[in-house]
C-alpha positions as CSV (number, residue, x, y, z in Angstrom):
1,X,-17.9,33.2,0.6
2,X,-15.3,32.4,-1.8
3,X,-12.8,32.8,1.1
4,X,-14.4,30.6,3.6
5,X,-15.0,27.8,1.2
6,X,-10.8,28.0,0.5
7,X,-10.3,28.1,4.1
8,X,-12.8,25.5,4.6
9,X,-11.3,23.6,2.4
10,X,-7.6,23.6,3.5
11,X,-9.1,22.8,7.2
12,X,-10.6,19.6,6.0
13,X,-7.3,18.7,4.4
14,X,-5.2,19.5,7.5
15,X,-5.2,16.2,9.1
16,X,-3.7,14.5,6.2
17,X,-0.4,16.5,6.1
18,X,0.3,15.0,9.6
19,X,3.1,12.6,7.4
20,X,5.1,15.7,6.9
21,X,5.6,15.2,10.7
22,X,7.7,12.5,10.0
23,X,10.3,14.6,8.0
24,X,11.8,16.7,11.0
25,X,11.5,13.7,13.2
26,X,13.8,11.5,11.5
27,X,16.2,14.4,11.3
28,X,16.2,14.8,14.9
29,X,16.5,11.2,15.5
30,X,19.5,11.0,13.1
31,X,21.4,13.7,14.9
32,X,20.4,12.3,18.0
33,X,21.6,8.5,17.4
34,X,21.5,5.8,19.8
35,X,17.6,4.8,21.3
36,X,16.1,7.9,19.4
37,X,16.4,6.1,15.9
38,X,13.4,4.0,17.7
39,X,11.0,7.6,17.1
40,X,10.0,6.8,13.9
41,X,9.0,3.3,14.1
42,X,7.6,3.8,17.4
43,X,5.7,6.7,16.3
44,X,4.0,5.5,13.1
45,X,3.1,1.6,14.6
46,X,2.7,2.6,18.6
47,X,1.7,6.4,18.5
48,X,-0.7,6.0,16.2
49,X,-2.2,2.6,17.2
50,X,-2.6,4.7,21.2
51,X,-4.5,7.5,18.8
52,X,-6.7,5.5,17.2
53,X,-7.8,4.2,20.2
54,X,-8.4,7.8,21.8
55,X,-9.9,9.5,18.5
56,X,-12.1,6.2,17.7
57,X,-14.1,5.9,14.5
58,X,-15.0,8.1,11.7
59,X,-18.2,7.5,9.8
60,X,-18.9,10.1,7.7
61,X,-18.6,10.5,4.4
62,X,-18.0,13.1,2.3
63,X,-20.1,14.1,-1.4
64,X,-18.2,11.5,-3.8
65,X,-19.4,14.2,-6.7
66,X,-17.4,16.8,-4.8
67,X,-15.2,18.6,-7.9
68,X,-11.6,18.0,-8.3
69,X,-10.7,21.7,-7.8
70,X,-12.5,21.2,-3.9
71,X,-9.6,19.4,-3.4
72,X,-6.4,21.2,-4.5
73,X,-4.9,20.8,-0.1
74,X,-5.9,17.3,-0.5
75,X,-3.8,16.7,-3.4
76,X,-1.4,18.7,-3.0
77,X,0.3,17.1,0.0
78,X,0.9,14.0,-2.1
79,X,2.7,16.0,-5.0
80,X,4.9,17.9,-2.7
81,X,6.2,14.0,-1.0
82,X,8.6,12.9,-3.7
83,X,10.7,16.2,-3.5
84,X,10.3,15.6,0.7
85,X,11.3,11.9,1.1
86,X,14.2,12.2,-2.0
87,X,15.5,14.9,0.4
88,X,15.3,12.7,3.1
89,X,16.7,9.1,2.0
90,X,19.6,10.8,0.0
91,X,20.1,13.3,2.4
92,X,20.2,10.3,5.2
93,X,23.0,8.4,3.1
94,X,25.0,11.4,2.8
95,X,25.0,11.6,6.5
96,X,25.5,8.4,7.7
97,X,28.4,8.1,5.3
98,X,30.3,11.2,5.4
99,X,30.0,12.5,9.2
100,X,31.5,10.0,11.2
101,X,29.1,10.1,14.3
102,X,27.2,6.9,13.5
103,X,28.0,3.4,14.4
104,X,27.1,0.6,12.2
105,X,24.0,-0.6,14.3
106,X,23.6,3.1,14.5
107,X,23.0,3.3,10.6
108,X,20.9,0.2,10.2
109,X,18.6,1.8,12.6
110,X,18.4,4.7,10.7
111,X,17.4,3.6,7.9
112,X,15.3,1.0,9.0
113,X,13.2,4.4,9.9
114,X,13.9,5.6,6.2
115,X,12.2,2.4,4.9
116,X,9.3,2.8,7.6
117,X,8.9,6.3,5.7
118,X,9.0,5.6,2.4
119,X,6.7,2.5,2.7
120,X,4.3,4.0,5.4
121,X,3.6,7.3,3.3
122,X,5.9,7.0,0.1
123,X,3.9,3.3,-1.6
124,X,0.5,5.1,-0.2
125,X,1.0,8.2,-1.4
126,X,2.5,6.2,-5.2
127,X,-1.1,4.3,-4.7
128,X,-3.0,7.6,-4.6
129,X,-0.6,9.0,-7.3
130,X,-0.7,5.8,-9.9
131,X,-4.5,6.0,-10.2
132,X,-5.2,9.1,-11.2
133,X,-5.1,10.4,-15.0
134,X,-2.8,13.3,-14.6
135,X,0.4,12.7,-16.5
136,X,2.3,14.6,-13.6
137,X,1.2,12.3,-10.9
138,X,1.7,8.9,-12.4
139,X,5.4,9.9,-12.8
140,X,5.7,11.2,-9.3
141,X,4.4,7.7,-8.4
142,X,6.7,6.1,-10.5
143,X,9.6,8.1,-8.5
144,X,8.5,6.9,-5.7
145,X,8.3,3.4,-6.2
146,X,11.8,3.6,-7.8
147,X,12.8,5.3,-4.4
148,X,11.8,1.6,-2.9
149,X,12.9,-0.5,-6.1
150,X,9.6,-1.7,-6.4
151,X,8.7,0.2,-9.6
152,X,7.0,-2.9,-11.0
153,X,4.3,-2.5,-8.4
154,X,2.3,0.0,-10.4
155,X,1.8,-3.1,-13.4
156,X,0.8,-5.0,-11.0
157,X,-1.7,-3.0,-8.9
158,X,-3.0,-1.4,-11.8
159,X,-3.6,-4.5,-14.4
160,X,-3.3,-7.3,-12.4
161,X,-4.7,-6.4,-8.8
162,X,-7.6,-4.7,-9.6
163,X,-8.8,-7.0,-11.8
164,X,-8.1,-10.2,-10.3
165,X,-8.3,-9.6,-6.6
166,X,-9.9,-12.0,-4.5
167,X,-9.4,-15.1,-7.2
168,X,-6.3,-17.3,-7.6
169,X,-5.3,-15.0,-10.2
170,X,-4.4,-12.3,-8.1
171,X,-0.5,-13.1,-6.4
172,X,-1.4,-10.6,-3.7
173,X,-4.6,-11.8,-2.3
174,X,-3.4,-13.7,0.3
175,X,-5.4,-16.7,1.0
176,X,-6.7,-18.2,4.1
177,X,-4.9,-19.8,6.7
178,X,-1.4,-18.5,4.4
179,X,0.7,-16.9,7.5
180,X,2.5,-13.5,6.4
181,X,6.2,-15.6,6.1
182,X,4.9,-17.7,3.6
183,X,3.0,-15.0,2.1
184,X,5.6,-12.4,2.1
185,X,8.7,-14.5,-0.3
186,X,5.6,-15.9,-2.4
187,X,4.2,-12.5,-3.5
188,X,7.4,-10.7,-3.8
189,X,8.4,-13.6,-6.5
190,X,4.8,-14.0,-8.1
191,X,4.2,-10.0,-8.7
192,X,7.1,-9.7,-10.6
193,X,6.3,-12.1,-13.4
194,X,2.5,-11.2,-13.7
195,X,3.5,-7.3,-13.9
196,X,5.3,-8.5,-16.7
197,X,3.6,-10.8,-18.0
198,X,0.5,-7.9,-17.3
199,X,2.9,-5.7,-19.8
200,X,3.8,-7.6,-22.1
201,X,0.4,-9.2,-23.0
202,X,-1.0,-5.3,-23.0
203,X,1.8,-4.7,-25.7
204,X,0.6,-7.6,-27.9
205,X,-2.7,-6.6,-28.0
206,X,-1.1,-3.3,-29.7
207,X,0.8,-5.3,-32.2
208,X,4.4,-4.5,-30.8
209,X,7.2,-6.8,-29.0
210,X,7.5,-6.6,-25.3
211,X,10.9,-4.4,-26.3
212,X,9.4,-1.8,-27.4
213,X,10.3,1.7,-25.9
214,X,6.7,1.9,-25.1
215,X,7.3,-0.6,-22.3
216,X,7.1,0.9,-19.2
217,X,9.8,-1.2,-17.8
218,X,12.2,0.1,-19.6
219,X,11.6,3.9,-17.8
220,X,11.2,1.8,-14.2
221,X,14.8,0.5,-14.9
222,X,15.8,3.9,-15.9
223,X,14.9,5.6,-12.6
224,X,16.0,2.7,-10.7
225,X,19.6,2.9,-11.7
226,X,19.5,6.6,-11.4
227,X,18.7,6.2,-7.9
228,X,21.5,3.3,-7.3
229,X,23.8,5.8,-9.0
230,X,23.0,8.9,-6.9
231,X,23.3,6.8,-4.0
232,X,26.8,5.4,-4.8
233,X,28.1,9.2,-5.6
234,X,26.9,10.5,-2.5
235,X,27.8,7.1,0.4
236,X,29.7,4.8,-2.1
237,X,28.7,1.0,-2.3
238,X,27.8,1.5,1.9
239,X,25.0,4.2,1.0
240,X,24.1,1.5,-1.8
241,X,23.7,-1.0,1.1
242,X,21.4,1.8,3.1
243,X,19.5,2.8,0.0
244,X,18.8,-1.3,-0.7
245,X,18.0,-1.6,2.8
246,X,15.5,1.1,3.3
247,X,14.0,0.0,0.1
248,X,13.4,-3.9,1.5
249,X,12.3,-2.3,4.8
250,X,9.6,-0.1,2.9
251,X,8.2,-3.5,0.8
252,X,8.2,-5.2,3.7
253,X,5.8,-2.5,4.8
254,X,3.6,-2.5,1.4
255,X,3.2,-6.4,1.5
256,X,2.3,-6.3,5.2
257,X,-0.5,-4.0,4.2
258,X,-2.0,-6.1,1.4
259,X,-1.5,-8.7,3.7
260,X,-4.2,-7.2,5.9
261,X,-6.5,-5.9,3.2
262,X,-7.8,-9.0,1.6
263,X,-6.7,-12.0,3.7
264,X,-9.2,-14.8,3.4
265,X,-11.7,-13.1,1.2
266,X,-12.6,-14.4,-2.1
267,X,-15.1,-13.1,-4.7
268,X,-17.3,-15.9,-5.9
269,X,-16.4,-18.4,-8.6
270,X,-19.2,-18.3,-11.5
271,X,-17.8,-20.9,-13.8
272,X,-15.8,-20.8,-17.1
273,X,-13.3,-18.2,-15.6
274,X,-15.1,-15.6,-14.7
275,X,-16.3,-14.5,-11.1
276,X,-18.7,-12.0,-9.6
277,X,-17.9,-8.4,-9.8
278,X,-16.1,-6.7,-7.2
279,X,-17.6,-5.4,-4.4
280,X,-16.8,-3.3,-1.3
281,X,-16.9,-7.1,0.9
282,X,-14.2,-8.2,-0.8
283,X,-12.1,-5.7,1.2
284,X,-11.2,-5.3,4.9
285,X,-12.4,-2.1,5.7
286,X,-11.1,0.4,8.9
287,X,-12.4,3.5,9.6
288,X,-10.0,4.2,12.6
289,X,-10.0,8.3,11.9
290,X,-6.1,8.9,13.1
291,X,-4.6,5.9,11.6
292,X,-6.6,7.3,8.4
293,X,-5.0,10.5,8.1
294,X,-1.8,9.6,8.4
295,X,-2.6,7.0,5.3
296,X,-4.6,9.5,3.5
297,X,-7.5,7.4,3.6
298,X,-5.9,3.6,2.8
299,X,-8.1,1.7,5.1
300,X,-10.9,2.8,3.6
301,X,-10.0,-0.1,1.0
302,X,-13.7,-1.6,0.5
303,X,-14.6,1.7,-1.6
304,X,-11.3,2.0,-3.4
305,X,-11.6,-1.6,-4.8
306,X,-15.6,-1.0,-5.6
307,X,-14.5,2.5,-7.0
308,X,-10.8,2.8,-8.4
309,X,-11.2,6.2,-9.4
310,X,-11.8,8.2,-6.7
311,X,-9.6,10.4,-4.6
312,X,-8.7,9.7,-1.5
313,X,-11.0,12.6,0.5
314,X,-14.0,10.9,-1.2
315,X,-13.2,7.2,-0.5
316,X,-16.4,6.0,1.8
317,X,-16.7,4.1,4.6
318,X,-19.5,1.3,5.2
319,X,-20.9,-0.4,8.1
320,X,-20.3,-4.5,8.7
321,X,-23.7,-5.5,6.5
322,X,-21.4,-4.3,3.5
323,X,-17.9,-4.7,4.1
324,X,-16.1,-6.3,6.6
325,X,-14.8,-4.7,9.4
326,X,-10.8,-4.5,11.0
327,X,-10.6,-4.6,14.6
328,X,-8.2,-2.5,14.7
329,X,-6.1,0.3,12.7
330,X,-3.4,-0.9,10.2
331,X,-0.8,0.2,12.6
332,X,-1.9,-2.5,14.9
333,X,-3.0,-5.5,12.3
334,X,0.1,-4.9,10.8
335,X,1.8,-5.7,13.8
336,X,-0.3,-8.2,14.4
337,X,0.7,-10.1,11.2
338,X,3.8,-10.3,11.9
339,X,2.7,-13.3,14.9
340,X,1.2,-15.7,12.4
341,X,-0.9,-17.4,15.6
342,X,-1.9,-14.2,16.9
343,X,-3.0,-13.0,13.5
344,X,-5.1,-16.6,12.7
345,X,-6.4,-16.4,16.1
346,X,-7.9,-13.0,15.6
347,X,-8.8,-13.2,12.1
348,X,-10.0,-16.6,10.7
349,X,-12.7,-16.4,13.1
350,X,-13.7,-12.8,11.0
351,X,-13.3,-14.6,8.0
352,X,-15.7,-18.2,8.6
353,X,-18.0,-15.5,9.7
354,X,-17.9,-13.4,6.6
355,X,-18.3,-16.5,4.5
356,X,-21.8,-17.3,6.2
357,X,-23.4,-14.0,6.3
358,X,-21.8,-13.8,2.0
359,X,-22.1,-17.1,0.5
360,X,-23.9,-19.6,2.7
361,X,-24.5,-21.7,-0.3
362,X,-20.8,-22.4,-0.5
363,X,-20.6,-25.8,1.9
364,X,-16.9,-26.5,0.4
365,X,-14.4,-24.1,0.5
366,X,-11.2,-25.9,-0.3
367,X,-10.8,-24.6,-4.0
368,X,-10.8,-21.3,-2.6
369,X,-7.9,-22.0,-0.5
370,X,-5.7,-23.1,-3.4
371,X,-2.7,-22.0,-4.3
372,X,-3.0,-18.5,-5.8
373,X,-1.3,-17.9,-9.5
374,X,-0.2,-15.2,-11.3
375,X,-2.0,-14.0,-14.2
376,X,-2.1,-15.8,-17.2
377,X,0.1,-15.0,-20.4
């Protein structure tokens, strides 16, 4: 019995580790060149949006009191990804710079499907990794982010995110009507200082100066230039450029997600500061089943919000009377975002409607629509 329920196990988890698919395919399409660097973009966007729409929804959900050690393939495919997409983004730079076969255009191509990787599975994967309590996999998720230069993300997510999302507090809630363009240079300037800020206020409450050691800042700037460093030694100040660019390419993917996940919903104002509690319709939910394994489970984002804690095989999925629904898969929305009509045209429609079936009390919804802030000092 003891036997089945492993194998059992490890079965259930075997969609997930469809991301390490991604690994041998941008080798080939490096050693290929020319119209074959397309295969990784093409593959995680197109492929899977094509998928979704053959394998359709999933609705089930799994026990959320399911133990921890039910879960060991689960978890381990996103401890074994640092060691996998290191391999890959400094192996790539070594390549591009030292064997001659690739043209400029060539390399930009390249690691434009680098940054696809290590936004597309690396920030979900740090996401899954920066929640949990283990010592081990918060610092695998702060490798990652440092892989992307984004390590200040984790502050963010963690202290400011969570708490404030869906108010004018939160930098990455993008408001309605805000196409991704204006969203995009907004939140990459605005999450910056509230991570800080985030820090450095948590530090007070201790008694110590935002200097201290403590800071986690200090060990985010530590693996950054580590990074910068190996990639200088290994392509000089051209495998610099490729490491930056791969890393702006993977934000680009990370904002373009929380672009989708809570555009145009806003938790409810009680006065004096303080708002209603987070709920799972404060979220844009997807339960497109292919488009979920390759994101371990991301679009599932009503639960995560409404419970932090849990791992990704037990996130749940709800129906539209409790969160409201994507039309389609990230893959697709993402895309999608990028057309700031076409996006408005599919989604404000989604949101006026969430607003009457939520809040029909609220007649005015203009303070709402405010510019967001960052959090206070």
């Amino acid at each position: 019995m003891a036997l089945a329920a492993r194998l059992g196990a490890a079965k259930a988890a075997l969609p997930f580790w469809l991301s390490l698919a991604l690994v041998p395919l941008i080798v080939l399409a490096a050693s290929l060149g020319g119209w074959w660097l397309l295969l990784v973009p093409l593959s995680t966007w197109w492929l899977f949006t094509i998928l979704d729409a053959v394998g359709g929804l999933d609705m089930e959900n799994a026990d959320p009191a399911t133990p921890d050690g039910d879960l060991f393939w689960h978890k381990l495919v996103t401890l074994v990804w640092f060691p996998l997409q290191a391999s890959v983004v400094f192996g790539m730079i070594w390549f591009a710079q030292t064997s001659g076969t690739l043209s400029l255009a060539e390399k930009l191509g390249l690691f434009f499907g680098v940054g696809v990787l290590s936004g597309t599975i690396g920030i979900t994967y740090a996401h899954e990794l920066m929640h949990q309590k283990s010592k081990l996999e918060r610092r695998l998720a702060d490798l990652l982010l440092a892989c992307v230069l984004y390590s200040h993300f984790r502050s963010e997510h963690l202290l400011v995110h969570h708490r404030y999302v869906g108010t004018r507090r939160d930098p990455v809630t993008a408001r309605y009507n805000e196409g991704f363009h204006r969203f995009f240079p907004r939140v990459l300037r605005e999450s910056l200082v509230s991570a800080v800020r985030a820090e450095k206020a948590m530090l007070m409450r201790k008694g110590l100066s935002a200097w201290h050691l403590s800071n986690p800042f200090w060990r985010f700037a530590a693996y950054q230039g580590g990074f910068l460093a190996l990639a200088y030694m290994l392509g000089g100040w051209g495998g610099v450029g490729l490491f930056a660019f791969q890393a702006f390419v993977a934000v680009w993917q990370l904002e373009l997600t929380n672009y989708v996940e809570h555009y145009g919903l806003t938790r409810k104002h009680l006065g004096d500061g303080r708002y209603e509690h987070v709920l799972p319709r404060h979220s844009w939910n997807a339960s497109h089943k292919v488009s979920n394994w390759l994101l371990i489970n991301l679009q599932r984002h009503s639960d995560h919000h409404y419970k932090p804690d849990r791992r990704f095989p037990l996130l749940q999925t709800y129906g539209e009377d409790e969160a409201p629904q994507l039309p389609f898969g990230y893959p697709l929305m993402t895309m999608a975002a990028m057309v700031p009509p076409l996006w408005k045209r599919m989604m404000n429609p989604r949101v006026k409607q969430w607003r009457r079936a939520h809040y029909p009390e609220i007649e005015d919804w203009h303070p709402y629509n405010k510019a967001l802030n960052p959090a206070p000092r």
